[in-house]
């Protein structure tokens, strides 16, 4: 329910192990990519999240058959469908709905997608997506809040992205896989989720080179096949539990995660005095008694991820000394600072930077999640605050964390959900 709350009593040291679920952002783009084939696709390790439910609703609305089979497995059958519209009611819930645009243009030569509109972390325009589709030959117009695109036949082209946008790289890569000829995406995003989408498309029969570099080359093919695919673990979920260990002076074994996916956080946590042991598929994080202040700057991958910035800020609030956090990916991703200040943090936001003077203790207060990762920051603050924190609007957290309170409780946290 939208009025559910988390009640968190701080002061518990978190210990034990936690299994990381499938990556939300990888699941969303790969679900969209299944539209590119008439065959059935089987997707495994899909996280049960409300964002995944929204993507299911979007593709069902198009007329596609989607079914949960075993626990985390989705069967998607896009053999026949003829609706090409993603309506406002769904896109406003999740802007990643725009990822069906490329596949729709490739399959039906038409797409009508609601403009996502503003959101808590910035204006987030979709101009790169639009420019990309125009380069591939589509006629695009924005009218009455909708992006309408049409094409006779997608043709390859050269695209330079002003910023290495994850969504635009993915959307263009999907459309280009079925276009005629060669597409080059320069200044492409290098994120693991982009690489995974590329690997998924290659398994379907696409011809793609340069994944994980800033020049991706796609040689269009006539047809793609259905595949059976396993989603990679969620690096942001893993990062959040790593910070939970650090902030509670705890000891958490984070299972089913490749440390390479979250290297920038590992480096910064070590700089802050956190002890980290890593193997091929797990990370153990041992929090010290006191955290050193460190500066971070968010950057496109492989830089420090913007999706971990709010959680890292929670840690900085209780560090020894002053930290500067600079956000370069989104222009307005500091909505969580107001509530951290309500809990006793000393933060000043100046433009794209936040200056955080560490305090000895945070104290519980009623607070509100304003977005997904900002909400995670408030949970982390609640885990170390004196007293009982009441966190509202937790539906934001259900978009991106599987069984959050269950996983935290198993680690020894005092957190429960109040359903209203
Ligand atoms: C994805 C992730 C999100 C993450 C973000 C940055 C998904 C579903 N979401 O979002 O969790 O925070 O990457 O790592 O994968 N931009 C434009 N025009 C565009 C597209 C983007 O100006 O057409 C700007 C954005 O406003 C932002 C920057 O580029 O400032 C990066 O955005 P982008 O990488 O596209 O983020 P998303 O794909 O929306």
CSV table of C-alpha atoms and ligand atoms in Angstrom, one decimal:
chain,number,residue,atom,x,y,z
A,1,UNK,CA,0.0,0.0,0.0
A,2,UNK,CA,1.1,3.5,-0.7
A,3,UNK,CA,0.8,4.5,3.0
A,4,UNK,CA,3.0,1.6,4.3
A,5,UNK,CA,5.8,2.6,6.6
A,6,UNK,CA,9.0,1.2,8.0
A,7,UNK,CA,9.7,1.5,11.7
A,8,UNK,CA,13.4,1.2,12.3
A,9,UNK,CA,15.1,1.2,15.7
A,10,UNK,CA,18.7,2.0,15.4
A,11,UNK,CA,21.8,0.7,17.2
A,12,UNK,CA,22.0,-2.9,16.0
A,13,UNK,CA,25.2,-4.2,14.6
A,14,UNK,CA,24.4,-6.1,11.4
A,15,UNK,CA,26.0,-9.5,11.0
A,16,UNK,CA,25.5,-12.5,8.7
A,17,UNK,CA,25.1,-13.1,5.1
A,18,UNK,CA,22.7,-11.8,2.4
A,19,UNK,CA,22.0,-13.0,-1.1
A,20,UNK,CA,21.8,-10.4,-3.8
A,21,UNK,CA,18.8,-10.6,-6.2
A,22,UNK,CA,18.8,-10.1,-9.9
A,23,UNK,CA,19.6,-6.6,-11.2
A,24,UNK,CA,16.5,-4.4,-11.6
A,25,UNK,CA,18.0,-2.3,-14.4
A,26,UNK,CA,19.3,-5.3,-16.3
A,27,UNK,CA,15.9,-7.1,-16.0
A,28,UNK,CA,14.0,-4.1,-17.3
A,29,UNK,CA,16.0,-3.6,-20.5
A,30,UNK,CA,16.2,-7.4,-21.2
A,31,UNK,CA,12.4,-7.7,-20.7
A,32,UNK,CA,12.0,-4.9,-23.3
A,33,UNK,CA,14.4,-6.7,-25.7
A,34,UNK,CA,12.2,-9.8,-25.8
A,35,UNK,CA,9.9,-7.8,-28.0
A,36,UNK,CA,12.5,-8.1,-30.8
A,37,UNK,CA,11.7,-11.8,-31.4
A,38,UNK,CA,8.6,-13.8,-32.2
A,39,UNK,CA,9.9,-16.7,-30.2
A,40,UNK,CA,9.4,-17.2,-26.5
A,41,UNK,CA,12.1,-15.9,-24.2
A,42,UNK,CA,12.8,-17.3,-20.7
A,43,UNK,CA,14.3,-14.9,-18.3
A,44,UNK,CA,15.7,-16.3,-15.0
A,45,UNK,CA,16.7,-14.5,-11.7
A,46,UNK,CA,14.2,-11.7,-12.4
A,47,UNK,CA,13.7,-9.7,-9.1
A,48,UNK,CA,10.2,-9.4,-7.8
A,49,UNK,CA,9.9,-5.7,-7.7
A,50,UNK,CA,7.2,-3.2,-8.5
A,51,UNK,CA,9.3,-1.8,-11.3
A,52,UNK,CA,9.3,-5.2,-12.9
A,53,UNK,CA,5.5,-5.4,-12.4
A,54,UNK,CA,5.3,-2.1,-14.2
A,55,UNK,CA,7.4,-3.4,-17.2
A,56,UNK,CA,5.1,-6.5,-17.2
A,57,UNK,CA,2.1,-4.2,-17.4
A,58,UNK,CA,3.6,-2.2,-20.2
A,59,UNK,CA,4.3,-5.2,-22.4
A,60,UNK,CA,1.0,-6.9,-21.6
A,61,UNK,CA,-0.7,-3.7,-22.6
A,62,UNK,CA,1.1,-4.0,-26.0
A,63,UNK,CA,-0.6,-7.4,-26.4
A,64,UNK,CA,2.3,-9.6,-25.4
A,65,UNK,CA,1.9,-12.7,-23.2
A,66,UNK,CA,3.9,-12.7,-20.0
A,67,UNK,CA,3.8,-15.3,-17.3
A,68,UNK,CA,5.7,-16.0,-14.1
A,69,UNK,CA,6.7,-19.7,-14.1
A,70,UNK,CA,9.0,-20.8,-11.4
A,71,UNK,CA,9.7,-18.4,-8.6
A,72,UNK,CA,12.0,-15.9,-10.4
A,73,UNK,CA,11.4,-16.9,-14.0
A,74,UNK,CA,9.5,-15.1,-16.6
A,75,UNK,CA,8.2,-16.5,-19.9
A,76,UNK,CA,7.6,-13.8,-22.5
A,77,UNK,CA,5.9,-14.6,-25.8
A,78,UNK,CA,5.9,-11.8,-28.3
A,79,UNK,CA,4.8,-13.9,-31.3
A,80,UNK,CA,2.0,-11.6,-32.2
A,81,UNK,CA,1.0,-8.2,-30.9
A,82,UNK,CA,-0.3,-5.0,-32.6
A,83,UNK,CA,-0.5,-2.3,-29.9
A,84,UNK,CA,2.4,0.2,-30.0
A,85,UNK,CA,1.4,2.5,-27.2
A,86,UNK,CA,2.9,2.9,-23.7
A,87,UNK,CA,0.3,5.1,-21.9
A,88,UNK,CA,0.9,7.8,-19.4
A,89,UNK,CA,-0.6,5.8,-16.5
A,90,UNK,CA,2.3,3.3,-16.8
A,91,UNK,CA,5.2,5.5,-18.0
A,92,UNK,CA,4.6,8.0,-15.1
A,93,UNK,CA,5.2,5.1,-12.7
A,94,UNK,CA,8.5,4.2,-14.3
A,95,UNK,CA,10.4,6.1,-16.9
A,96,UNK,CA,12.3,3.0,-18.0
A,97,UNK,CA,9.0,2.1,-19.8
A,98,UNK,CA,10.6,4.2,-22.6
A,99,UNK,CA,12.9,1.2,-23.3
A,100,UNK,CA,10.1,-0.5,-25.3
A,101,UNK,CA,10.3,2.3,-27.9
A,102,UNK,CA,13.3,0.9,-29.8
A,103,UNK,CA,11.9,-2.7,-29.9
A,104,UNK,CA,8.5,-1.3,-31.0
A,105,UNK,CA,10.0,0.6,-33.9
A,106,UNK,CA,12.0,-2.5,-34.9
A,107,UNK,CA,9.0,-4.9,-34.7
A,108,UNK,CA,6.0,-2.7,-35.7
A,109,UNK,CA,7.6,0.3,-37.3
A,110,UNK,CA,5.6,2.5,-35.0
A,111,UNK,CA,5.7,3.6,-31.3
A,112,UNK,CA,3.7,6.0,-29.2
A,113,UNK,CA,5.2,6.5,-25.8
A,114,UNK,CA,4.1,8.9,-23.1
A,115,UNK,CA,6.7,11.5,-22.1
A,116,UNK,CA,8.0,10.4,-18.7
A,117,UNK,CA,7.8,13.9,-17.3
A,118,UNK,CA,9.9,15.2,-14.4
A,119,UNK,CA,10.9,13.2,-11.4
A,120,UNK,CA,12.5,13.6,-8.0
A,121,UNK,CA,16.1,13.4,-9.2
A,122,UNK,CA,15.9,15.9,-12.1
A,123,UNK,CA,14.3,16.8,-15.4
A,124,UNK,CA,15.7,13.6,-17.1
A,125,UNK,CA,14.9,14.4,-20.7
A,126,UNK,CA,14.7,11.8,-23.5
A,127,UNK,CA,16.2,13.8,-26.3
A,128,UNK,CA,19.1,11.4,-26.9
A,129,UNK,CA,16.7,8.6,-27.5
A,130,UNK,CA,14.7,10.7,-29.9
A,131,UNK,CA,17.8,11.9,-31.8
A,132,UNK,CA,19.0,8.3,-32.0
A,133,UNK,CA,15.7,7.0,-33.6
A,134,UNK,CA,15.7,9.9,-36.0
A,135,UNK,CA,19.2,9.0,-37.1
A,136,UNK,CA,17.9,5.5,-37.7
A,137,UNK,CA,15.3,7.0,-40.1
A,138,UNK,CA,12.3,7.4,-37.9
A,139,UNK,CA,10.0,10.4,-38.1
A,140,UNK,CA,9.5,11.5,-34.5
A,141,UNK,CA,7.1,14.1,-33.1
A,142,UNK,CA,6.2,15.1,-29.6
A,143,UNK,CA,2.5,15.9,-29.3
A,144,UNK,CA,0.1,16.1,-26.4
A,145,UNK,CA,2.5,14.6,-24.0
A,146,UNK,CA,3.4,11.7,-26.2
A,147,UNK,CA,6.4,10.8,-28.4
A,148,UNK,CA,5.1,9.4,-31.7
A,149,UNK,CA,7.5,7.7,-34.0
A,150,UNK,CA,7.1,6.0,-37.3
A,151,UNK,CA,9.4,4.5,-39.9
A,152,UNK,CA,9.2,2.5,-43.1
A,153,UNK,CA,12.3,0.5,-42.4
A,154,UNK,CA,15.0,1.3,-39.7
A,155,UNK,CA,18.4,2.0,-41.3
A,156,UNK,CA,21.8,2.0,-39.5
A,157,UNK,CA,23.4,5.4,-38.8
A,158,UNK,CA,26.1,7.1,-36.8
A,159,UNK,CA,25.1,8.4,-33.4
A,160,UNK,CA,27.1,10.5,-31.0
A,161,UNK,CA,25.6,10.8,-27.5
A,162,UNK,CA,26.3,14.1,-25.7
A,163,UNK,CA,26.4,12.1,-22.5
A,164,UNK,CA,26.9,8.3,-22.1
A,165,UNK,CA,23.2,7.7,-21.3
A,166,UNK,CA,22.4,4.2,-20.2
A,167,UNK,CA,18.8,4.2,-21.4
A,168,UNK,CA,19.6,5.9,-24.8
A,169,UNK,CA,22.5,3.5,-25.5
A,170,UNK,CA,20.2,0.5,-24.7
A,171,UNK,CA,17.2,1.8,-26.7
A,172,UNK,CA,19.3,2.6,-29.8
A,173,UNK,CA,21.2,-0.7,-29.5
A,174,UNK,CA,17.9,-2.7,-29.5
A,175,UNK,CA,16.4,-0.8,-32.5
A,176,UNK,CA,19.7,-1.0,-34.4
A,177,UNK,CA,19.9,-4.8,-34.0
A,178,UNK,CA,17.0,-5.2,-36.5
A,179,UNK,CA,17.9,-2.2,-38.7
A,180,UNK,CA,19.3,-2.5,-42.2
A,181,UNK,CA,23.0,-1.8,-42.2
A,182,UNK,CA,25.6,-0.7,-39.6
A,183,UNK,CA,24.9,1.6,-36.6
A,184,UNK,CA,27.7,3.1,-34.5
A,185,UNK,CA,27.0,4.6,-31.1
A,186,UNK,CA,29.8,6.9,-29.9
A,187,UNK,CA,30.2,8.0,-26.3
A,188,UNK,CA,28.0,5.0,-25.4
A,189,UNK,CA,27.4,3.9,-21.8
A,190,UNK,CA,29.7,1.2,-20.6
A,191,UNK,CA,27.6,0.0,-17.6
A,192,UNK,CA,27.4,-3.7,-16.9
A,193,UNK,CA,23.7,-3.6,-17.7
A,194,UNK,CA,24.4,-2.3,-21.2
A,195,UNK,CA,27.0,-5.1,-21.7
A,196,UNK,CA,24.4,-7.6,-20.4
A,197,UNK,CA,21.7,-6.3,-22.8
A,198,UNK,CA,24.3,-6.6,-25.6
A,199,UNK,CA,25.1,-10.2,-24.6
A,200,UNK,CA,21.4,-11.0,-24.5
A,201,UNK,CA,21.0,-9.6,-28.0
A,202,UNK,CA,24.0,-11.4,-29.3
A,203,UNK,CA,22.6,-14.7,-27.9
A,204,UNK,CA,19.4,-13.8,-29.8
A,205,UNK,CA,21.5,-13.6,-33.0
A,206,UNK,CA,22.4,-9.9,-33.1
A,207,UNK,CA,25.8,-8.7,-34.4
A,208,UNK,CA,27.3,-6.3,-31.8
A,209,UNK,CA,30.9,-5.3,-31.2
A,210,UNK,CA,32.5,-3.0,-28.7
A,211,UNK,CA,30.3,-3.7,-25.6
A,212,UNK,CA,31.9,-2.2,-22.5
A,213,UNK,CA,33.7,0.5,-24.6
A,214,UNK,CA,32.5,3.9,-25.7
A,215,UNK,CA,32.1,2.8,-29.3
A,216,UNK,CA,29.4,0.2,-29.9
A,217,UNK,CA,29.0,-1.1,-33.5
A,218,UNK,CA,25.8,-3.0,-34.4
A,219,UNK,CA,25.4,-4.8,-37.7
A,220,UNK,CA,21.7,-5.1,-38.2
A,221,UNK,CA,20.2,-8.6,-38.9
A,222,UNK,CA,16.9,-9.7,-40.3
A,223,UNK,CA,15.6,-11.8,-37.4
A,224,UNK,CA,16.3,-12.5,-33.8
A,225,UNK,CA,15.6,-15.8,-31.9
A,226,UNK,CA,14.2,-16.5,-28.5
A,227,UNK,CA,16.7,-17.3,-25.7
A,228,UNK,CA,16.9,-18.5,-22.2
A,229,UNK,CA,18.9,-16.0,-20.1
A,230,UNK,CA,20.0,-15.5,-16.5
A,231,UNK,CA,19.9,-11.9,-15.1
A,232,UNK,CA,23.2,-10.6,-13.4
A,233,UNK,CA,23.1,-9.6,-9.7
A,234,UNK,CA,22.1,-6.1,-8.7
A,235,UNK,CA,25.2,-4.1,-8.0
A,236,UNK,CA,23.2,-1.3,-6.3
A,237,UNK,CA,21.5,-3.6,-3.9
A,238,UNK,CA,24.9,-5.1,-3.1
A,239,UNK,CA,26.3,-1.7,-2.5
A,240,UNK,CA,23.5,-0.8,-0.2
A,241,UNK,CA,24.2,-3.8,2.0
A,242,UNK,CA,27.9,-3.0,1.9
A,243,UNK,CA,27.2,0.4,3.3
A,244,UNK,CA,24.8,-1.2,5.9
A,245,UNK,CA,27.8,-3.2,7.2
A,246,UNK,CA,30.0,-0.2,7.2
A,247,UNK,CA,27.6,2.2,9.0
A,248,UNK,CA,26.6,-0.3,11.7
A,249,UNK,CA,30.3,-1.4,12.4
A,250,UNK,CA,28.9,-4.8,11.3
A,251,UNK,CA,30.2,-7.8,9.4
A,252,UNK,CA,28.2,-8.9,6.3
A,253,UNK,CA,28.9,-11.5,3.7
A,254,UNK,CA,27.4,-10.3,0.5
A,255,UNK,CA,26.7,-13.4,-1.7
A,256,UNK,CA,26.2,-13.8,-5.4
A,257,UNK,CA,27.9,-10.6,-6.4
A,258,UNK,CA,31.0,-10.1,-8.6
A,259,UNK,CA,33.1,-7.5,-6.8
A,260,UNK,CA,34.2,-6.1,-10.2
A,261,UNK,CA,30.7,-4.8,-10.6
A,262,UNK,CA,31.0,-2.5,-7.6
A,263,UNK,CA,34.7,-1.6,-7.6
A,264,UNK,CA,34.3,2.2,-7.2
A,265,UNK,CA,32.4,1.6,-3.9
A,266,UNK,CA,34.9,-0.9,-2.7
A,267,UNK,CA,37.8,1.6,-3.2
A,268,UNK,CA,35.9,4.4,-1.4
A,269,UNK,CA,34.9,2.2,1.5
A,270,UNK,CA,38.5,1.0,1.9
A,271,UNK,CA,39.6,4.7,1.9
A,272,UNK,CA,37.0,5.3,4.7
A,273,UNK,CA,38.7,2.6,6.8
A,274,UNK,CA,36.3,-0.3,6.0
A,275,UNK,CA,37.8,-3.8,5.7
A,276,UNK,CA,36.8,-5.7,2.6
A,277,UNK,CA,37.5,-9.2,1.6
A,278,UNK,CA,36.6,-10.2,-2.0
A,279,UNK,CA,36.4,-13.3,-4.0
A,280,UNK,CA,34.9,-14.1,-7.4
A,281,UNK,CA,31.3,-14.2,-6.3
A,282,UNK,CA,31.1,-12.7,-2.8
A,283,UNK,CA,32.3,-9.7,-0.8
A,284,UNK,CA,32.7,-9.5,3.0
A,285,UNK,CA,32.4,-6.1,4.5
A,286,UNK,CA,33.6,-5.4,8.0
A,287,UNK,CA,32.8,-2.0,9.4
A,288,UNK,CA,35.3,-0.2,11.7
A,289,UNK,CA,34.3,1.5,14.9
A,290,UNK,CA,34.8,4.9,13.2
A,291,UNK,CA,34.5,5.9,9.5
A,292,UNK,CA,36.9,8.4,7.9
A,293,UNK,CA,35.4,11.1,5.8
A,294,UNK,CA,36.1,10.7,2.1
A,295,UNK,CA,35.1,12.7,-1.0
A,296,UNK,CA,33.1,11.2,-3.8
A,297,UNK,CA,32.1,12.4,-7.3
A,298,UNK,CA,29.5,10.5,-9.3
A,299,UNK,CA,30.4,9.7,-12.9
A,300,UNK,CA,29.2,7.5,-15.7
A,301,UNK,CA,30.5,3.9,-15.4
A,302,UNK,CA,33.2,2.9,-14.4
A,303,UNK,CA,33.0,6.0,-12.1
A,304,UNK,CA,31.2,6.1,-8.8
A,305,UNK,CA,27.5,5.2,-9.5
A,306,UNK,CA,25.0,7.9,-8.9
A,307,UNK,CA,22.6,5.2,-7.6
A,308,UNK,CA,24.9,4.7,-4.6
A,309,UNK,CA,25.4,8.4,-3.9
A,310,UNK,CA,22.5,8.9,-1.4
A,311,UNK,CA,23.5,5.8,0.6
A,312,UNK,CA,27.1,6.9,0.7
A,313,UNK,CA,25.9,10.3,2.0
A,314,UNK,CA,24.2,8.6,4.9
A,315,UNK,CA,27.6,7.0,5.8
A,316,UNK,CA,29.4,10.4,5.4
A,317,UNK,CA,26.9,11.9,7.9
A,318,UNK,CA,28.5,9.8,10.7
A,319,UNK,CA,32.1,9.9,9.5
A,320,UNK,CA,35.0,11.6,11.3
A,321,UNK,CA,35.6,14.8,9.4
A,322,UNK,CA,34.1,16.6,6.4
A,323,UNK,CA,33.2,15.0,3.1
A,324,UNK,CA,32.3,16.5,-0.2
A,325,UNK,CA,29.9,14.7,-2.5
A,326,UNK,CA,29.7,15.9,-6.0
A,327,UNK,CA,26.8,14.7,-8.2
A,328,UNK,CA,27.6,15.1,-11.9
A,329,UNK,CA,25.1,12.6,-13.5
A,330,UNK,CA,21.8,14.2,-12.4
A,331,UNK,CA,21.4,17.8,-11.7
A,332,UNK,CA,19.2,17.5,-8.7
A,333,UNK,CA,19.8,14.3,-6.8
A,334,UNK,CA,20.0,15.7,-3.2
A,335,UNK,CA,16.3,15.4,-2.2
A,336,UNK,CA,17.3,13.0,0.7
A,337,UNK,CA,19.5,15.7,2.4
A,338,UNK,CA,16.5,17.5,4.0
A,339,UNK,CA,15.4,14.3,5.8
A,340,UNK,CA,19.0,13.4,6.8
A,341,UNK,CA,19.3,16.9,8.3
A,342,UNK,CA,16.0,16.2,10.2
A,343,UNK,CA,17.9,13.3,11.7
A,344,UNK,CA,20.7,15.5,12.9
A,345,UNK,CA,23.1,15.4,10.0
A,346,UNK,CA,25.1,18.5,9.1
A,347,UNK,CA,24.8,19.0,5.3
A,348,UNK,CA,25.1,22.0,3.1
A,349,UNK,CA,24.2,21.7,-0.6
A,350,UNK,CA,25.9,24.1,-2.9
A,351,UNK,CA,25.0,23.6,-6.5
A,352,UNK,CA,26.0,20.1,-7.5
A,353,UNK,CA,28.0,19.5,-4.3
A,354,UNK,CA,27.0,18.6,-0.8
A,355,UNK,CA,29.4,19.3,2.1
A,356,UNK,CA,28.8,16.9,5.0
A,357,UNK,CA,30.4,17.5,8.4
A,358,UNK,CA,30.3,14.2,10.2
A,359,UNK,CA,28.3,14.1,13.5
A,360,UNK,CA,28.8,11.7,16.4
A,361,UNK,CA,25.2,10.5,16.4
A,362,UNK,CA,22.1,10.8,14.3
A,363,UNK,CA,18.7,10.8,16.0
A,364,UNK,CA,15.5,9.2,15.0
A,365,UNK,CA,12.7,11.4,13.4
A,366,UNK,CA,9.7,10.8,11.2
A,367,UNK,CA,11.1,11.0,7.6
A,368,UNK,CA,9.9,10.4,4.1
A,369,UNK,CA,11.4,8.6,1.1
A,370,UNK,CA,11.4,11.0,-1.9
A,371,UNK,CA,12.9,8.5,-4.3
A,372,UNK,CA,14.2,4.9,-4.4
A,373,UNK,CA,17.9,5.4,-3.5
A,374,UNK,CA,17.2,8.5,-1.3
A,375,UNK,CA,14.8,6.2,0.7
A,376,UNK,CA,17.7,3.6,1.1
A,377,UNK,CA,19.8,6.4,2.5
A,378,UNK,CA,17.2,7.1,5.2
A,379,UNK,CA,17.0,3.4,6.1
A,380,UNK,CA,20.8,3.3,6.6
A,381,UNK,CA,20.6,6.5,8.7
A,382,UNK,CA,17.7,4.9,10.7
A,383,UNK,CA,19.9,1.8,11.4
A,384,UNK,CA,22.4,3.9,13.4
A,385,UNK,CA,20.2,6.6,14.7
A,386,UNK,CA,19.3,6.9,18.4
A,387,UNK,CA,15.7,5.9,18.8
A,388,UNK,CA,13.0,4.8,16.4
A,389,UNK,CA,12.7,6.2,12.9
A,390,UNK,CA,9.4,6.2,11.1
A,391,UNK,CA,10.0,6.1,7.3
A,392,UNK,CA,7.0,6.8,5.1
A,393,UNK,CA,6.5,6.5,1.3
A,394,UNK,CA,8.3,3.2,1.3
A,395,UNK,CA,6.7,2.3,-2.0
A,396,UNK,CA,9.8,3.9,-3.5
A,397,UNK,CA,11.9,1.2,-1.9
A,398,UNK,CA,9.7,-1.6,-3.2
A,399,UNK,CA,10.6,-0.5,-6.7
A,400,UNK,CA,14.2,-1.6,-6.3
A,401,UNK,CA,14.9,-3.8,-3.2
A,402,UNK,CA,13.6,-7.4,-3.0
A,403,UNK,CA,12.5,-8.4,0.5
A,404,UNK,CA,14.3,-5.4,2.0
A,405,UNK,CA,13.0,-5.7,5.6
A,406,UNK,CA,13.3,-9.5,5.6
A,407,UNK,CA,16.9,-9.4,4.4
A,408,UNK,CA,17.8,-6.6,7.0
A,409,UNK,CA,16.0,-8.5,9.8
A,410,UNK,CA,17.9,-11.6,9.0
A,411,UNK,CA,21.1,-9.6,9.5
A,412,UNK,CA,19.9,-8.4,12.9
A,413,UNK,CA,18.3,-5.1,12.1
A,414,UNK,CA,15.2,-4.0,14.0
A,415,UNK,CA,12.9,-3.0,11.2
A,416,UNK,CA,9.4,-3.8,10.4
A,417,UNK,CA,6.7,-2.7,7.9
A,418,UNK,CA,3.5,-1.2,9.1
A,419,UNK,CA,0.7,-1.7,6.6
A,420,UNK,CA,-1.9,1.0,6.7
B,1,LIG,C1,19.6,4.6,-15.8
B,1,LIG,C2,19.2,3.8,-14.6
B,1,LIG,C3,19.2,4.7,-13.3
B,1,LIG,C4,20.6,5.4,-13.1
B,1,LIG,C5,21.0,6.1,-14.4
B,1,LIG,C6,22.4,6.7,-14.4
B,1,LIG,C7,17.7,2.2,-15.6
B,1,LIG,C8,16.3,1.7,-15.7
B,1,LIG,N1,17.9,3.3,-14.8
B,1,LIG,O1,18.6,5.6,-15.9
B,1,LIG,O2,19.0,3.8,-12.2
B,1,LIG,O3,20.5,6.3,-12.1
B,1,LIG,O4,20.9,5.2,-15.5
B,1,LIG,O5,23.3,5.7,-14.1
B,1,LIG,O6,18.6,1.6,-16.1
B,1,LIG,N2,19.9,12.4,-20.4
B,1,LIG,C9,19.6,13.4,-21.3
B,1,LIG,N3,18.8,13.1,-22.4
B,1,LIG,C10,18.5,11.8,-22.6
B,1,LIG,C11,18.8,10.8,-21.8
B,1,LIG,C12,19.6,11.1,-20.6
B,1,LIG,O7,19.9,14.6,-21.1
B,1,LIG,O8,17.8,11.5,-23.7
B,1,LIG,C13,20.7,12.8,-19.2
B,1,LIG,C14,19.9,12.5,-17.9
B,1,LIG,O9,19.0,13.6,-17.6
B,1,LIG,C15,21.0,12.3,-16.9
B,1,LIG,C16,22.1,11.6,-17.7
B,1,LIG,O10,21.8,11.9,-19.1
B,1,LIG,O11,21.5,13.6,-16.5
B,1,LIG,C17,22.2,10.1,-17.5
B,1,LIG,O12,20.9,9.5,-17.7
B,1,LIG,P1,20.7,8.0,-18.2
B,1,LIG,O13,22.0,7.3,-18.2
B,1,LIG,O14,20.0,8.1,-19.5
B,1,LIG,O15,19.8,7.4,-17.1
B,1,LIG,P2,18.6,6.4,-17.3
B,1,LIG,O16,18.9,5.5,-18.4
B,1,LIG,O17,17.3,7.1,-17.3
